XYZ file of C-alpha atoms in Angstrom:
745
model
C 57.314 101.465 63.970
C 58.950 104.345 62.618
C 57.548 106.737 59.489
C 59.797 105.163 56.936
C 58.756 101.953 57.574
C 54.951 102.950 57.395
C 55.612 104.766 54.201
C 57.249 101.589 52.878
C 54.571 99.522 53.743
C 52.025 101.969 52.068
C 54.041 101.949 48.843
C 53.777 98.238 48.848
C 50.259 98.258 49.253
C 49.789 100.737 46.274
C 48.429 98.776 43.154
C 51.042 100.337 40.630
C 54.839 99.305 40.979
C 56.108 102.079 38.647
C 57.274 104.261 41.371
C 57.858 101.324 43.896
C 61.111 100.396 41.872
C 64.039 99.914 44.408
C 66.808 102.831 44.598
C 64.291 105.672 44.423
C 64.522 108.991 46.232
C 61.512 110.717 47.353
C 61.345 113.326 44.628
C 61.397 110.554 42.041
C 58.683 108.518 43.810
C 56.327 111.616 43.911
C 57.356 112.503 40.223
C 56.037 108.933 39.126
C 53.256 109.092 41.235
C 52.221 112.227 39.543
C 52.600 110.367 36.344
C 50.179 107.721 37.586
C 47.568 110.210 38.517
C 48.063 112.116 35.025
C 47.721 108.911 33.105
C 44.674 107.954 34.987
C 43.286 111.349 34.237
C 44.407 111.611 30.661
C 43.470 107.926 29.452
C 39.849 108.673 29.524
C 40.279 112.120 27.850
C 42.552 110.874 25.176
C 40.133 107.935 24.466
C 37.294 110.278 24.631
C 39.135 112.602 22.437
C 40.143 109.872 19.933
C 36.721 108.407 19.609
C 35.220 111.867 18.910
C 37.761 112.738 16.246
C 37.425 109.452 14.564
C 33.608 109.839 14.384
C 34.338 113.324 12.785
C 36.848 111.580 10.435
C 39.750 113.185 11.863
C 41.532 110.142 11.923
C 45.250 111.240 12.576
C 43.958 112.854 15.892
C 42.008 109.791 17.077
C 44.760 107.528 16.285
C 47.360 109.327 18.090
C 45.054 109.985 21.055
C 44.235 106.280 21.141
C 48.103 105.384 20.793
C 49.046 107.719 23.642
C 46.347 106.356 25.922
C 47.121 102.858 24.999
C 50.813 103.698 26.041
C 49.825 105.072 29.147
C 47.951 102.025 30.089
C 50.758 99.931 28.909
C 53.050 101.937 31.264
C 50.886 101.436 34.343
C 50.607 97.714 34.019
C 54.210 97.186 33.185
C 56.935 96.520 35.674
C 59.603 99.233 35.441
C 62.682 100.090 36.804
C 64.402 103.314 37.827
C 65.649 103.505 34.331
C 62.650 102.508 32.446
C 60.748 105.064 34.337
C 62.501 107.719 32.867
C 62.160 106.483 29.441
C 58.380 106.176 29.856
C 58.336 109.899 30.894
C 60.433 110.739 27.791
C 58.082 108.866 25.470
C 55.089 110.579 27.024
C 56.459 113.874 26.614
C 57.202 113.015 22.782
C 53.493 111.698 22.413
C 52.254 114.611 24.221
C 54.411 117.296 22.045
C 53.348 115.628 18.982
C 49.848 115.787 19.579
C 50.036 119.424 20.765
C 51.884 120.305 17.553
C 49.474 118.622 15.520
C 46.561 120.340 17.335
C 48.253 123.762 16.991
C 49.027 122.868 13.368
C 45.382 122.242 12.602
C 44.076 125.085 14.515
C 42.506 122.781 17.087
C 39.753 120.370 16.322
C 36.521 121.105 14.549
C 37.850 124.690 14.145
C 38.348 125.305 17.833
C 41.643 127.094 18.099
C 41.005 127.342 22.009
C 41.996 123.716 22.090
C 45.642 124.870 21.322
C 45.816 126.192 24.932
C 46.380 122.837 26.013
C 49.911 123.473 24.755
C 50.346 125.565 27.734
C 50.051 122.482 29.883
C 53.187 121.094 28.230
C 55.860 122.951 30.127
C 54.340 121.919 33.581
C 54.343 118.414 32.562
C 57.923 118.120 30.981
C 59.417 120.113 33.824
C 57.778 118.008 36.571
C 58.390 114.559 34.880
C 61.968 115.297 33.271
C 63.524 117.916 35.400
C 64.707 121.496 34.961
C 66.937 120.653 31.913
C 65.053 118.126 29.837
C 61.817 120.004 30.564
C 63.243 123.249 29.170
C 64.652 121.131 26.248
C 61.179 119.482 25.448
C 59.293 122.788 25.844
C 61.631 124.830 23.689
C 61.479 122.056 21.126
C 57.683 122.359 21.298
C 57.859 126.082 21.196
C 60.285 126.126 18.267
C 57.976 123.799 16.273
C 54.878 125.939 16.765
C 56.925 129.250 15.684
C 58.142 127.368 12.511
C 54.616 126.240 11.861
C 53.357 129.991 12.554
C 56.126 131.268 10.208
C 55.813 128.939 7.248
C 52.048 127.862 7.118
C 52.472 127.072 3.690
C 55.021 124.288 4.255
C 53.326 122.949 7.066
C 49.688 123.547 6.087
C 49.132 125.506 9.191
C 45.934 126.905 10.323
C 45.597 130.501 9.565
C 45.959 132.131 12.776
C 45.834 135.812 13.096
C 49.091 137.633 14.034
C 47.878 138.749 17.489
C 46.970 135.050 18.396
C 50.467 134.020 17.489
C 52.065 136.673 19.447
C 50.082 135.995 22.360
C 50.519 132.132 21.975
C 54.256 132.554 21.660
C 54.390 135.078 24.665
C 52.353 133.258 27.052
C 54.251 130.162 26.099
C 57.435 131.707 26.819
C 55.932 133.107 30.086
C 54.941 129.727 31.167
C 58.081 128.477 30.313
C 60.206 130.923 32.004
C 58.010 130.782 35.104
C 58.040 127.156 35.323
C 61.709 127.146 34.875
C 62.222 129.693 37.608
C 59.686 127.791 39.728
C 61.395 124.395 39.025
C 64.836 126.254 39.788
C 63.698 127.871 42.897
C 61.962 124.411 43.890
C 65.271 122.532 43.200
C 67.352 125.237 45.271
C 64.951 125.033 47.899
C 65.029 121.043 47.735
C 68.960 121.401 47.842
C 68.692 123.773 50.778
C 66.196 121.216 52.212
C 68.760 118.195 51.677
C 71.750 120.149 52.760
C 69.756 121.019 55.933
C 68.766 117.557 56.178
C 72.137 116.400 55.865
C 73.521 118.745 58.263
C 70.733 117.647 60.516
C 71.531 114.251 59.952
C 75.169 114.963 60.528
C 74.464 116.861 63.837
C 71.980 113.782 64.597
C 74.859 111.261 63.995
C 77.169 113.873 65.945
C 74.584 113.979 68.594
C 74.066 110.255 68.496
C 78.025 109.849 68.764
C 77.903 112.365 71.685
C 75.133 110.540 73.311
C 76.891 107.127 72.791
C 80.236 108.879 73.999
C 78.275 110.322 76.993
C 76.686 106.987 77.540
C 79.976 105.417 77.652
C 81.455 108.052 79.855
C 78.428 107.676 82.208
C 78.778 103.716 82.141
C 82.377 104.212 82.970
C 81.580 106.737 85.677
C 79.027 104.442 87.081
C 81.438 101.490 86.840
C 84.121 103.636 88.475
C 81.495 104.720 91.173
C 80.448 101.047 91.560
C 84.315 99.917 91.584
C 84.981 102.801 94.144
C 82.185 101.809 96.500
C 83.098 98.263 96.416
C 86.853 99.401 97.168
C 85.688 101.551 99.972
C 83.600 98.762 101.057
C 86.670 96.372 100.911
C 89.090 98.790 102.343
C 86.475 99.584 105.229
C 86.215 95.694 105.647
C 89.863 95.052 105.362
C 90.502 98.025 108.023
C 88.125 96.560 110.256
C 89.555 93.292 109.882
C 93.010 94.776 110.146
C 92.134 96.444 113.425
C 90.532 93.163 114.619
C 93.391 91.225 113.549
C 95.824 93.886 115.398
C 93.718 93.690 118.239
C 93.630 89.758 118.531
C 97.341 89.891 117.864
C 98.093 92.116 120.547
C 95.641 90.741 123.141
C 96.929 87.148 122.509
C 100.856 87.918 121.802
C 102.729 85.732 124.091
C 104.835 88.712 125.227
C 103.661 91.528 127.628
C 102.646 94.560 125.705
C 102.165 97.620 127.627
C 102.068 101.378 127.828
C 103.183 103.628 130.840
C 101.495 107.082 131.549
C 103.260 110.260 132.473
C 103.247 109.485 136.184
C 105.256 105.978 135.165
C 101.959 103.962 135.957
C 100.967 101.147 134.032
C 98.092 102.344 131.754
C 97.398 99.463 129.614
C 98.787 95.806 128.928
C 97.486 92.918 127.077
C 95.415 90.449 128.791
C 97.179 87.287 127.647
C 100.540 88.681 128.518
C 99.251 89.370 132.134
C 97.862 86.097 132.376
C 101.367 84.486 131.996
C 102.204 86.284 135.106
C 98.787 85.554 136.954
C 97.847 89.054 136.986
C 94.443 90.743 135.657
C 94.183 94.311 134.246
C 92.520 95.697 137.391
C 95.422 94.283 139.519
C 97.992 96.014 137.581
C 96.659 99.259 136.515
C 98.234 102.187 138.198
C 100.998 100.167 139.468
C 104.643 101.442 138.591
C 107.800 99.123 137.993
C 108.745 99.649 141.653
C 105.782 97.600 142.656
C 106.591 94.591 140.394
C 110.308 94.577 140.157
C 112.238 92.241 142.678
C 113.961 94.472 145.188
C 117.563 93.308 144.269
C 117.079 94.382 140.744
C 115.367 97.654 141.468
C 118.424 99.997 142.243
C 119.930 98.886 138.615
C 116.708 99.542 136.960
C 116.342 102.931 138.416
C 119.664 103.924 137.881
C 119.161 103.029 134.106
C 115.993 104.921 133.471
C 117.657 107.990 135.387
C 120.540 107.864 132.693
C 118.064 107.368 129.839
C 115.803 110.452 131.116
C 118.909 112.698 131.605
C 120.306 112.022 128.200
C 116.857 112.306 126.463
C 117.093 108.821 125.006
C 114.105 107.317 123.436
C 114.903 103.820 123.095
C 115.163 101.063 125.667
C 116.587 97.860 124.388
C 117.160 94.477 125.986
C 116.872 95.702 129.504
C 116.751 92.650 131.753
C 115.276 92.197 135.153
C 113.233 90.216 137.276
C 109.571 90.792 138.357
C 107.328 89.050 140.807
C 104.183 87.278 139.433
C 100.946 86.814 141.365
C 102.574 83.952 143.216
C 105.586 85.916 144.416
C 108.082 83.687 142.208
C 110.508 85.760 140.066
C 110.146 85.895 136.467
C 112.965 87.243 134.120
C 111.873 89.766 131.655
C 113.527 91.554 128.729
C 112.344 94.994 127.739
C 112.360 96.745 124.476
C 110.459 100.340 124.818
C 109.968 103.415 123.070
C 109.930 106.469 125.213
C 108.119 109.781 124.236
C 108.751 113.207 125.637
C 106.544 116.419 125.444
C 107.823 119.574 123.707
C 109.681 120.670 126.939
C 111.500 117.523 127.056
C 109.702 115.854 129.910
C 108.822 112.263 130.031
C 105.070 111.710 128.511
C 104.712 108.136 127.986
C 106.219 104.920 127.208
C 105.422 101.867 124.958
C 107.073 98.608 125.020
C 107.306 94.759 124.974
C 108.301 92.528 127.758
C 109.548 89.237 126.748
C 109.629 86.186 129.483
C 113.196 85.015 129.271
C 112.973 82.965 132.157
C 113.538 79.676 130.179
C 116.565 81.355 128.712
C 117.940 82.265 131.835
C 117.559 78.743 133.096
C 119.323 77.352 130.016
C 122.010 79.955 130.345
C 122.739 78.997 133.940
C 122.577 75.084 132.803
C 125.264 76.052 130.139
C 127.186 77.900 132.921
C 126.984 74.899 135.201
C 127.915 72.529 132.428
C 130.884 74.864 131.589
C 132.039 74.791 135.199
C 131.344 71.097 135.367
C 133.441 70.624 132.321
C 136.246 72.726 133.566
C 136.201 70.844 136.870
C 136.129 67.613 134.839
C 139.123 68.308 133.003
C 140.846 69.009 136.185
C 139.684 66.152 137.893
C 140.580 63.828 134.891
C 144.117 65.034 134.796
C 144.487 64.401 138.526
C 142.907 60.930 138.357
C 144.972 59.914 135.492
C 148.066 60.642 137.186
C 147.006 59.330 140.500
C 145.894 56.178 138.631
C 149.300 55.782 137.269
C 150.829 56.209 140.880
C 148.380 53.740 142.177
C 149.094 51.216 139.375
C 152.627 51.542 140.412
C 151.960 50.819 143.948
C 149.541 47.915 143.103
C 151.879 46.415 140.582
C 154.857 46.069 143.089
C 152.058 44.637 145.727
C 151.048 42.192 143.261
C 154.621 41.008 142.568
C 155.330 40.549 145.988
C 152.305 38.564 146.635
C 152.920 36.365 143.912
C 156.345 35.580 145.045
C 155.575 35.487 148.833
C 155.103 32.037 150.410
C 151.719 31.796 152.182
C 152.992 31.816 155.571
C 154.839 35.027 154.903
C 154.013 37.260 157.914
C 154.159 40.323 155.530
C 151.462 38.941 153.446
C 148.919 40.569 155.526
C 150.460 43.838 155.173
C 150.354 43.616 151.355
C 146.763 42.743 151.473
C 146.241 45.893 153.484
C 148.116 48.016 150.918
C 145.931 46.365 148.311
C 142.595 47.475 150.278
C 144.000 50.839 150.558
C 144.998 51.071 146.846
C 141.333 49.899 146.141
C 139.765 52.578 148.424
C 141.973 55.152 146.718
C 140.779 53.950 143.353
C 137.334 54.721 144.432
C 138.069 58.254 144.895
C 139.687 58.156 141.499
C 136.611 56.720 139.996
C 134.643 59.647 141.611
C 137.067 61.877 139.847
C 136.688 59.993 136.589
C 132.846 60.344 136.872
C 133.247 63.880 137.452
C 135.581 64.207 134.316
C 132.663 62.516 132.202
C 135.463 60.044 131.173
C 134.012 56.790 132.711
C 132.073 55.039 129.829
C 134.988 52.337 129.189
C 133.092 49.230 128.429
C 129.310 49.925 127.448
C 127.047 46.818 127.561
C 123.618 46.327 126.762
C 122.081 46.175 130.147
C 118.722 45.653 132.019
C 118.658 48.411 134.465
C 116.154 46.566 136.646
C 118.835 43.826 137.483
C 121.331 46.513 138.070
C 119.225 48.653 140.479
C 118.068 45.533 142.374
C 121.664 44.148 142.949
C 122.834 47.786 144.230
C 119.579 48.047 146.521
C 120.314 44.437 148.034
C 123.872 45.320 148.592
C 123.311 48.637 150.087
C 120.240 47.415 152.252
C 122.300 44.600 153.835
C 124.146 47.116 155.924
C 121.360 49.881 156.286
C 118.594 48.110 158.455
C 117.084 51.325 159.458
C 116.011 51.740 155.835
C 112.894 50.556 153.895
C 113.482 50.061 150.328
C 110.626 49.639 147.911
C 110.640 49.004 144.283
C 108.373 49.624 141.483
C 110.227 48.022 138.450
C 108.499 47.836 134.821
C 108.388 44.252 133.384
C 110.104 44.221 130.004
C 111.974 47.351 130.428
C 113.746 48.178 127.361
C 117.887 47.636 127.414
C 120.236 50.463 127.762
C 124.002 50.429 126.820
C 126.049 51.368 129.771
C 129.278 50.706 131.491
C 127.735 48.511 134.112
C 130.587 49.165 136.877
C 130.105 52.961 136.532
C 126.422 52.963 136.508
C 126.587 50.782 139.800
C 128.604 53.650 141.218
C 125.829 56.241 140.079
C 122.883 54.360 141.882
C 125.066 53.626 144.847
C 125.962 57.230 145.164
C 122.058 58.232 145.024
C 121.429 55.682 147.720
C 124.039 56.980 149.764
C 122.717 60.587 149.303
C 119.243 59.294 150.241
C 120.519 57.606 153.300
C 122.318 60.607 154.448
C 119.152 62.720 154.016
C 117.512 60.340 156.546
C 119.607 60.258 159.795
C 116.648 58.608 161.716
C 115.446 56.264 159.025
C 112.837 56.332 156.297
C 111.998 54.890 152.927
C 113.767 54.631 149.761
C 111.685 54.252 146.635
C 112.862 52.962 143.215
C 110.995 53.242 140.055
C 111.812 52.130 136.486
C 110.042 52.975 133.271
C 110.146 53.307 129.748
C 108.942 56.678 128.338
C 108.997 58.791 125.114
C 110.930 62.140 125.573
C 109.388 65.045 123.257
C 111.299 67.721 121.321
C 110.772 70.358 124.489
C 111.969 68.415 127.161
C 114.806 66.842 125.226
C 115.939 70.569 124.136
C 115.720 71.615 127.750
C 118.139 69.008 128.851
C 120.477 69.105 125.991
C 119.560 65.475 124.468
C 117.860 63.964 121.481
C 114.348 63.273 121.587
C 113.156 59.530 121.463
C 112.665 56.753 123.831
C 114.452 56.617 127.136
C 114.498 54.556 130.324
C 113.827 56.553 133.652
C 114.874 55.452 136.896
C 113.767 57.306 139.965
C 115.210 56.946 143.409
C 113.229 59.055 146.036
C 113.717 59.431 149.767
C 111.550 60.877 152.582
C 114.208 62.725 154.254
C 114.762 66.487 154.770
C 114.711 67.869 151.542
C 116.481 70.871 149.991
C 115.721 74.543 149.433
C 116.087 76.167 146.162
C 119.690 77.222 146.674
C 120.845 73.817 147.724
C 118.828 72.351 144.446
C 120.999 74.631 142.418
C 124.391 73.503 143.564
C 123.680 69.822 144.337
C 125.738 68.694 141.335
C 128.656 70.955 141.931
C 131.928 69.203 142.590
C 132.947 69.203 146.203
C 129.690 70.848 147.263
C 128.159 69.062 150.579
C 125.762 70.064 153.530
C 127.076 67.138 155.686
C 129.825 69.061 157.324
C 133.510 68.537 157.425
C 134.514 64.676 157.366
C 131.284 63.336 156.335
C 131.658 63.384 152.476
C 133.854 64.525 149.797
C 131.014 66.218 147.705
C 131.819 64.177 144.845
C 129.168 61.415 144.881
C 126.158 63.375 143.005
C 128.663 65.308 140.659
C 130.456 62.127 139.756
C 126.828 60.458 139.097
C 125.831 63.620 136.950
C 129.017 63.563 134.746
C 128.661 59.669 134.218
C 124.970 60.055 133.138
C 125.921 62.786 130.746
C 128.612 60.807 129.246
C 126.178 58.074 128.586
C 123.945 60.473 126.552
C 121.423 60.855 129.361
C 120.563 63.577 131.976
C 119.544 63.838 135.418
C 116.420 65.837 137.193
C 115.759 66.570 140.799
C 112.743 67.577 142.776
C 112.961 68.382 146.145
C 111.127 70.528 148.636
C 112.234 71.172 152.406
C 110.471 68.528 154.530
C 108.913 66.649 151.952
C 111.941 64.687 150.663
C 113.748 64.646 147.410
C 113.581 62.591 144.160
C 116.310 62.108 141.558
C 115.320 60.809 138.007
C 117.933 59.422 135.762
C 117.163 59.436 131.819
C 119.200 56.942 129.571
C 118.612 56.507 125.875
C 117.194 52.912 124.864
C 119.336 50.625 123.089
C 118.229 48.244 120.393
C 120.822 45.546 121.328
C 119.931 42.563 123.239
C 120.708 42.531 127.015
C 124.251 40.769 127.571
C 124.194 38.317 130.654
C 126.945 39.342 133.232
C 129.768 36.674 134.016
C 131.059 37.093 137.627
C 132.082 33.575 138.588
C 135.615 33.058 137.677
C 138.611 32.311 139.729
C 141.002 34.656 141.445
C 144.167 34.187 139.627
C 144.278 32.401 136.031
C 147.727 31.563 134.523
C 148.443 30.928 130.921
C 150.825 30.967 128.202
C 151.329 32.787 124.738
C 153.036 36.042 123.993
C 151.646 39.444 125.069
C 152.578 42.951 123.663
C 152.629 45.460 126.608
C 152.403 49.079 125.442
C 152.742 51.981 127.847
C 154.523 55.266 128.228
C 154.924 54.889 131.872
C 158.452 53.106 132.737
C 157.145 51.749 136.047
C 154.186 50.393 134.641
C 155.945 48.482 131.873
C 158.283 47.121 134.326
C 155.824 45.846 136.998
C 153.525 44.707 134.144
C 156.204 42.889 132.489
C 157.281 41.073 135.717
C 153.329 40.276 136.635
C 152.575 38.802 133.082
C 155.930 36.547 133.150
C 154.662 35.292 136.622
C 151.234 34.458 135.052
C 153.279 32.486 132.567
C 153.107 34.634 129.538
C 156.273 35.822 127.074
C 156.107 39.776 127.011
C 157.248 42.129 124.411
C 157.357 45.640 125.515
C 156.822 49.257 123.725
C 157.540 52.454 125.420
C 155.125 54.555 123.622
C 152.460 54.482 120.379
C 155.362 54.759 117.649
C 157.353 52.048 119.168
C 154.270 49.875 119.557
C 153.697 49.780 115.967
C 157.116 49.035 115.065
C 157.208 46.166 117.524
C 153.944 44.832 116.329
C 154.793 45.021 112.639
C 158.052 43.042 113.023
C 156.835 40.307 115.579
C 152.675 40.351 114.832
C 152.917 36.650 113.670
C 153.963 35.449 117.182
C 151.823 37.985 119.289
C 148.682 36.743 120.709
C 147.659 39.653 122.538
C 148.244 43.352 123.067
C 147.566 45.464 126.216
C 147.333 48.851 124.948
C 147.337 51.998 126.997
C 145.375 55.021 125.409
C 147.046 58.335 126.652
C 150.384 58.601 125.408
C 152.420 61.681 124.300
C 153.850 60.486 120.863
C 150.743 58.653 119.376
C 147.543 57.917 121.275
C 145.988 54.426 121.659
C 143.346 55.159 118.791
C 145.950 55.619 116.272
C 147.908 52.504 117.346
C 145.000 50.462 117.396
C 143.984 51.304 113.828
C 147.672 50.758 112.516
C 148.123 47.308 114.095
C 144.676 46.272 112.974
C 145.593 47.188 109.441
C 148.788 45.073 109.945
C 146.629 42.203 111.272
C 142.555 42.376 111.163
C 142.699 39.526 113.655
C 144.658 41.231 116.518
C 143.285 40.727 119.886
C 143.669 44.086 122.110
C 143.061 44.665 125.645
C 142.321 48.385 126.325
C 144.279 49.662 129.663
C 143.994 53.198 131.040
C 143.717 55.287 133.997
C 141.479 58.174 132.170
C 140.477 58.843 128.847
C 138.361 61.909 127.540
C 135.584 62.021 124.929
C 135.047 58.470 124.967
C 138.136 57.190 123.311
C 138.157 53.839 125.072
C 134.425 53.049 123.911
C 135.257 54.276 120.503
C 138.231 51.618 120.112
C 136.185 48.871 121.455
C 133.515 49.742 118.923
C 136.280 49.326 116.353
C 137.142 45.876 117.445
C 139.048 45.783 120.602
C 138.292 42.936 122.727
C 138.007 44.460 126.262
C 138.897 47.110 128.654
C 140.593 47.139 132.046
C 140.820 50.065 134.366
C 143.707 51.039 136.089
C 145.012 50.376 138.925
C 144.402 46.852 138.582
C 145.573 43.711 140.586
C 147.205 40.509 139.223
C 143.843 38.858 139.694
C 141.836 41.347 137.634
C 144.551 41.507 134.701
C 144.821 37.395 134.784
C 140.862 37.338 134.406
C 140.706 39.704 131.519
C 143.369 38.133 129.544
C 142.008 34.752 130.293
C 138.600 35.855 128.941
C 140.166 37.172 125.721
C 142.514 34.263 125.308
C 139.755 31.688 125.719
C 137.605 33.665 123.335
C 140.748 33.054 120.848
C 141.088 29.495 121.564
C 137.702 28.572 121.458
C 137.739 29.650 117.663
C-alpha cells in the first residue's frame, strides 16, 4: 500500500469532513486542517470571553464572541464542499475582523488596551486561510478601519489612545502585514518551485517509466529474438543433421554406383548399395583401378578416352559406356558421368562420379536391333513368299485342271499327283517365309492350346519312336485367338528343334498354364500386361551356349550343318508368335537341355470346334466373282470354278472388281477376293462392295499380307480365308462351307 492511499485512509478516519471534500490539493487540505484546529482552540476562548463580557454587561462583545463561536461550531459540524470551505474562511475573517475592530475601538475589555494586540494575529489568520491577495485585502481593510478610528475618534467613539500607541500599533501592524505578505509570497514561490520540481520529477518519472517500458519492450524483443535465434539455430542444426543423414542415406542407398577415385586412379570410396548390385563389398574394391574391373575387350577404348581427357584438361566425363565384371565374373554394362579435378599444376588429383547399370537398356537395345533385323528380313521374305506363292498357284492351278479333266486310268495322273506334292512341299517353305515375315495370322480362331499341342505331339511322336514325350497340361486352360494352321507350324518347329538337339534320343516335356504377366515382364518383351497362356516345350538335349542363344531366332541360322535344315524353323515360329501379340523366351545351358516358352494373350471368346471331316472335292452351283491382279491365276481359277459347276465373273484388279460387283451384285453369290493388288487393295474393295451389299459373302485369297490385313477384313465381316497355293479340293471345300452357311439361312 503506497503513502497516498495511507493518507486517504487517514483522512477518511478524521471526524471532520471540512477538509475531506473531493478535488482538494494538499495545501487546501492543510489550510482547512488549520481552520479546524483554530476553531477548536478559538471556540472555548470565544465562549469564555463572551460569557465574561456578558457578566460585565458588555453585551455587544459577548454576543459577537458567542456568534463567532457558534459559527465556528456550525462550520465544523456541517458538510462542506471545496467552494463552501472558502466561504467559511471569508465569514470567519469578517467576524474576526469585526471583533478586532470593536476591541480596538473600545480600547480592549475592562480598559485593558493590551487586548488590542490580538489584532496582530489577524494577518497571519487571513493570509493563511485566504491566501496572499485576499489575506492582504482583509488585513489592509482591518488596518484602514483602525486608522480611521484612530484618526476620527469623535466619530467612532474610539478609546483615547496615546499617539505613541497609535503609531506603534500601525507600524507593528504594517510590519506584521508586510512580513506575512513576504513570507506568504516566499512560501508560494517555494511551493511553485516545489510543484515545478515535482512536475519535472513527475515528467522525468514518466519519461523514465516510458524509457523503462521501452527498455522492457526492447529487452522482451531481444529475449524473444534470442529465443527465436536459439530455436532457429536448434532447428538449423537439426535440419543440417537430418540433411546430412538424408544425404548419407540417399548416397548409401542410391541404386547407382557413386564413387571417388584418388590421385593414383584407385577407388577411394563407393556407396555400399551400389557395390552390392555387383556383388562386391567395400573391402574388396578399395584400392582397385578401372583396369582391374573393366572387361578386357573394352579396356583399350576406355584408356584412350581418359588419355584424351587428361591431355586436353577436360573436367567432365559424360555417358562413357563400358562393361565391368561383377563378383561372379559376369559382364555388367555401366554408363559413367564424372567430374575430374586437377591440382594447381594441372595434374589429375581426384575424380567423383556416378556409374549407372545400363545392362537392361543394352539388352532392350539388342532386342530392338534384333526385331528391326527380323522386320527387314521378314519384309524381304514376305515379298519372296508372295511372288513364289503366285508362281506355285499358277502351277497348282494348271495341275488341278488337268487332274479334273484326266480319266482315272490316265498314266499321267500319278505324275500330276507328284507335282501336287512338290507344290505342297514348296508351299511349306513359303509358310516358313511367311512366318518369318509375321504375315501369317490369316484366320484367327478361339482355340484351346491343349488340344492343338496334343495333336501336334501325337502326329510327331508316331515317326519318332526314340523320343519320350511327356505332358503336363492345365485343366480348364483359357482360350487364345490364333490361326490354328500357323500355330501347329510353331509347335511342330519346336518339336523338330528339340528332336534335332537329341540325336541319341531323350525326353520332350510339354506344359501349359495360365499366368498373369506383370508390367515389368510385359515391358521387357514389348507386350501389354495381363492374362496370358504359357506353353513350354523343353528337351534334355545338348543345350546351347550364350552366343547360340543370342542368334537362335535369326533367319537362316543353324548349327546342324549343310543339308540338315533351312534355319527358318525357329525364326518362323518367332515371327508367328509376335504377330499373334505374344512373345517367346528361351532358357538353355550346355549339357542341360533347352526350354522354349510361348506366351499368348488370353481371349474372352468361346473355343470354336474344328471341322475336319469334309469330302475331298465338292461341286456346287451359283455365280462367283473372282478378283485377282495376276492374269494366270484368274485364268486357272476361272477354269477350276467352272469345272466345279459355278458360273464365273472375273475382275482384273480392285477398281474393276468394284465396277463389276456394282453392276452384277444381285446375281453374285460369292466373291473370291485377293488382298495385295496394285490399283486398290482388298481391304478397300471389301468396304466398297460391303457398302453396296451388306449381305455379300467374301472368301479372302492371298499368298501374303502384311500388318494382319487378312485378319482385319475377316473381322469386318469376310466369311473365310484360303492360303495360296491351294488345290481344287481345298477351294471347293471352302466355297462349300460358305455357300452352305448361306443356304442354311
